[in-house]
Amino acid sequence: MMNATHIRKRHSGFSVIELMVSIVIGLLALMFATKLVANSEQSKQASLGGSDALQNGMVALFSITNDASQAGWGLNDPLVNGCNTVFSDTGGFALAGAMRGTTAVTPLAAAVIVPNTTGSDQLSLYSGSAMGATGSLEALTFLAGNQVGVERVVYGFSQGDVILAAPETVGGNCELAQVSAAPGPNDTTLNLAAAGTDLRFNTGALTTVFSGYSTRLFNLGPATGLSFHTWSVQNGFLKLRATDLSGASTGTGSTVIDNVVSLKAQYGFDKRVGAAFTPTLGPQISVWSGSMIDADGDGVVGGAGDYQRVVALRIAVVARSKNPEKPAANGCITTTVEPKVFAASEPFGVVAVPLDVNVGVVGDPVDWKCYRYRVFETIVPLRNTGWRPQ
């Protein structure tokens, strides 16, 4: 009886060894489950990071490309394209600076690139807002105050329109102003912005002296629609300065998209010479360059003729994942080399000028190698190059 009772007591519970084996098995199961969850979360972060970069990069490139496709509207006349422009804006916008030989200028062209080696470039895209591209008048006399006598009865010009005065000599200086009073039905004079008005562009009389030679006045359209845009990347944000966007004229402009770490741009030049250079029969890209070159062969780098040889833009945007990935034991290895842009030879036969892009963000405590990156590129023809008067 005692032996049977003893056996029944042993069968009623677990031994210490059995309990320890159960705990070990449970710990192993928990360890594998934790690792599975961690790997799943890591895969999720990688997928979401790639999705963030994809979305931000596509929106950034689309926004800039949309501007580039309109660039040069109303600025395709050889008297205007590339002219060194006197410009002031009470809203705070400033034209991009460039070099013309050894002289600093502010050219008015479809596109002006301020290159920055492996860093992010600044890309300015300019276009007017006149419905008919642009209307022009010949200025006959510069009268007292802010009046200009013109060749015919003024029509197609309204109060507030932006006027560009340019000498009828290619490559000369030009200047912007605004119409300060609506012309009458039989007026042959144009009133430009007077000091103290609420007009924003070049208030006061024209400062450039145009007397002594012919001058043409181009109408760039209402000031509210004047599209002077400058795109840049600063500290991981795509920025926009714009004349037609409230609050975006001054300083670094308005933030458009985050986690964009680089913007690069190149001019596409048509370097054909003599009779072979016929823009009206279709432009042709000869060479890509991130900086201005002597494209027209006149011996001056950055002359007006060089800007008139720009027929396309090549644009690249680099976006990164929103969240960095966890470093490995030997540091961050998510991305081991800097992204490369413009590596493909496009169009066929045109030599590519590839660039390695510095994607480090100033002030970011996380190593740039911890992020995933996506590169987005496009080529935008400047449609106005083939429409200009000869």
PDB file of N, CA and C in Angstrom, residues 14-48:
ATOM      1  N   PHE A  14       5.475  17.715 -11.541  1.00  0.00           N
ATOM      2  CA  PHE A  14       6.688  17.679 -12.345  1.00  0.00           C
ATOM      3  C   PHE A  14       7.907  17.616 -11.435  1.00  0.00           C
ATOM      4  N   SER A  15       8.888  17.011 -11.968  1.00  0.00           N
ATOM      5  CA  SER A  15      10.166  17.028 -11.251  1.00  0.00           C
ATOM      6  C   SER A  15      10.893  18.321 -11.568  1.00  0.00           C
ATOM      7  N   VAL A  16      11.941  18.619 -10.817  1.00  0.00           N
ATOM      8  CA  VAL A  16      12.729  19.834 -11.040  1.00  0.00           C
ATOM      9  C   VAL A  16      13.376  19.799 -12.421  1.00  0.00           C
ATOM     10  N   ILE A  17      13.829  18.679 -12.816  1.00  0.00           N
ATOM     11  CA  ILE A  17      14.493  18.562 -14.138  1.00  0.00           C
ATOM     12  C   ILE A  17      13.492  18.837 -15.248  1.00  0.00           C
ATOM     13  N   GLU A  18      12.303  18.287 -15.124  1.00  0.00           N
ATOM     14  CA  GLU A  18      11.277  18.525 -16.147  1.00  0.00           C
ATOM     15  C   GLU A  18      10.890  20.006 -16.221  1.00  0.00           C
ATOM     16  N   LEU A  19      10.811  20.634 -15.062  1.00  0.00           N
ATOM     17  CA  LEU A  19      10.462  22.050 -15.022  1.00  0.00           C
ATOM     18  C   LEU A  19      11.543  22.897 -15.690  1.00  0.00           C
ATOM     19  N   MET A  20      12.814  22.590 -15.454  1.00  0.00           N
ATOM     20  CA  MET A  20      13.929  23.332 -16.064  1.00  0.00           C
ATOM     21  C   MET A  20      13.956  23.150 -17.583  1.00  0.00           C
ATOM     22  N   VAL A  21      13.678  21.937 -18.015  1.00  0.00           N
ATOM     23  CA  VAL A  21      13.637  21.688 -19.465  1.00  0.00           C
ATOM     24  C   VAL A  21      12.519  22.508 -20.104  1.00  0.00           C
ATOM     25  N   SER A  22      11.384  22.607 -19.449  1.00  0.00           N
ATOM     26  CA  SER A  22      10.251  23.385 -19.974  1.00  0.00           C
ATOM     27  C   SER A  22      10.598  24.872 -20.064  1.00  0.00           C
ATOM     28  N   ILE A  23      11.298  25.357 -19.032  1.00  0.00           N
ATOM     29  CA  ILE A  23      11.681  26.783 -19.038  1.00  0.00           C
ATOM     30  C   ILE A  23      12.645  27.078 -20.179  1.00  0.00           C
ATOM     31  N   VAL A  24      13.616  26.197 -20.379  1.00  0.00           N
ATOM     32  CA  VAL A  24      14.588  26.387 -21.470  1.00  0.00           C
ATOM     33  C   VAL A  24      13.884  26.406 -22.817  1.00  0.00           C
ATOM     34  N   ILE A  25      12.975  25.466 -23.000  1.00  0.00           N
ATOM     35  CA  ILE A  25      12.235  25.418 -24.270  1.00  0.00           C
ATOM     36  C   ILE A  25      11.432  26.699 -24.461  1.00  0.00           C
ATOM     37  N   GLY A  26      10.796  27.197 -23.397  1.00  0.00           N
ATOM     38  CA  GLY A  26      10.029  28.436 -23.487  1.00  0.00           C
ATOM     39  C   GLY A  26      10.887  29.638 -23.818  1.00  0.00           C
ATOM     40  N   LEU A  27      12.075  29.700 -23.202  1.00  0.00           N
ATOM     41  CA  LEU A  27      13.003  30.805 -23.484  1.00  0.00           C
ATOM     42  C   LEU A  27      13.481  30.783 -24.924  1.00  0.00           C
ATOM     43  N   LEU A  28      13.768  29.570 -25.412  1.00  0.00           N
ATOM     44  CA  LEU A  28      14.188  29.460 -26.818  1.00  0.00           C
ATOM     45  C   LEU A  28      13.081  29.924 -27.762  1.00  0.00           C
ATOM     46  N   ALA A  29      11.837  29.521 -27.443  1.00  0.00           N
ATOM     47  CA  ALA A  29      10.704  29.951 -28.279  1.00  0.00           C
ATOM     48  C   ALA A  29      10.538  31.463 -28.239  1.00  0.00           C
ATOM     49  N   LEU A  30      10.698  32.043 -27.045  1.00  0.00           N
ATOM     50  CA  LEU A  30      10.582  33.500 -26.921  1.00  0.00           C
ATOM     51  C   LEU A  30      11.686  34.216 -27.688  1.00  0.00           C
ATOM     52  N   MET A  31      12.897  33.661 -27.631  1.00  0.00           N
ATOM     53  CA  MET A  31      14.017  34.272 -28.347  1.00  0.00           C
ATOM     54  C   MET A  31      13.768  34.267 -29.854  1.00  0.00           C
ATOM     55  N   PHE A  32      13.311  33.125 -30.369  1.00  0.00           N
ATOM     56  CA  PHE A  32      13.032  33.047 -31.798  1.00  0.00           C
ATOM     57  C   PHE A  32      11.882  33.975 -32.201  1.00  0.00           C
ATOM     58  N   ALA A  33      10.871  34.074 -31.333  1.00  0.00           N
ATOM     59  CA  ALA A  33       9.741  34.954 -31.629  1.00  0.00           C
ATOM     60  C   ALA A  33      10.176  36.419 -31.640  1.00  0.00           C
ATOM     61  N   THR A  34      11.035  36.790 -30.668  1.00  0.00           N
ATOM     62  CA  THR A  34      11.542  38.163 -30.609  1.00  0.00           C
ATOM     63  C   THR A  34      12.367  38.500 -31.843  1.00  0.00           C
ATOM     64  N   LYS A  35      13.220  37.560 -32.248  1.00  0.00           N
ATOM     65  CA  LYS A  35      14.039  37.782 -33.442  1.00  0.00           C
ATOM     66  C   LYS A  35      13.170  37.914 -34.683  1.00  0.00           C
ATOM     67  N   LEU A  36      12.117  37.105 -34.745  1.00  0.00           N
ATOM     68  CA  LEU A  36      11.200  37.169 -35.892  1.00  0.00           C
ATOM     69  C   LEU A  36      10.508  38.526 -35.953  1.00  0.00           C
ATOM     70  N   VAL A  37      10.050  39.025 -34.781  1.00  0.00           N
ATOM     71  CA  VAL A  37       9.390  40.326 -34.740  1.00  0.00           C
ATOM     72  C   VAL A  37      10.366  41.434 -35.106  1.00  0.00           C
ATOM     73  N   ALA A  38      11.612  41.348 -34.593  1.00  0.00           N
ATOM     74  CA  ALA A  38      12.624  42.369 -34.890  1.00  0.00           C
ATOM     75  C   ALA A  38      12.945  42.405 -36.381  1.00  0.00           C
ATOM     76  N   ASN A  39      13.107  41.212 -36.986  1.00  0.00           N
ATOM     77  CA  ASN A  39      13.390  41.164 -38.420  1.00  0.00           C
ATOM     78  C   ASN A  39      12.222  41.702 -39.240  1.00  0.00           C
ATOM     79  N   SER A  40      11.007  41.379 -38.785  1.00  0.00           N
ATOM     80  CA  SER A  40       9.824  41.882 -39.482  1.00  0.00           C
ATOM     81  C   SER A  40       9.752  43.402 -39.397  1.00  0.00           C
ATOM     82  N   GLU A  41      10.061  43.949 -38.208  1.00  0.00           N
ATOM     83  CA  GLU A  41      10.026  45.400 -38.035  1.00  0.00           C
ATOM     84  C   GLU A  41      11.115  46.070 -38.868  1.00  0.00           C
ATOM     85  N   GLN A  42      12.294  45.436 -38.943  1.00  0.00           N
ATOM     86  CA  GLN A  42      13.379  45.979 -39.748  1.00  0.00           C
ATOM     87  C   GLN A  42      13.005  45.996 -41.224  1.00  0.00           C
ATOM     88  N   SER A  43      12.379  44.914 -41.691  1.00  0.00           N
ATOM     89  CA  SER A  43      11.933  44.859 -43.090  1.00  0.00           C
ATOM     90  C   SER A  43      10.867  45.907 -43.360  1.00  0.00           C
ATOM     91  N   LYS A  44       9.994  46.100 -42.357  1.00  0.00           N
ATOM     92  CA  LYS A  44       8.948  47.105 -42.507  1.00  0.00           C
ATOM     93  C   LYS A  44       9.542  48.498 -42.620  1.00  0.00           C
ATOM     94  N   GLN A  45      10.537  48.800 -41.755  1.00  0.00           N
ATOM     95  CA  GLN A  45      11.178  50.112 -41.795  1.00  0.00           C
ATOM     96  C   GLN A  45      11.883  50.341 -43.123  1.00  0.00           C
ATOM     97  N   ALA A  46      12.545  49.289 -43.634  1.00  0.00           N
ATOM     98  CA  ALA A  46      13.233  49.418 -44.921  1.00  0.00           C
ATOM     99  C   ALA A  46      12.243  49.684 -46.044  1.00  0.00           C
ATOM    100  N   SER A  47      11.097  48.966 -46.006  1.00  0.00           N
ATOM    101  CA  SER A  47      10.085  49.169 -47.047  1.00  0.00           C
ATOM    102  C   SER A  47       9.487  50.568 -46.969  1.00  0.00           C
ATOM    103  N   LEU A  48       9.156  51.006 -45.718  1.00  0.00           N
ATOM    104  CA  LEU A  48       8.582  52.334 -45.553  1.00  0.00           C
ATOM    105  C   LEU A  48       9.585  53.409 -45.929  1.00  0.00           C
TER     106      LEU A  48
END
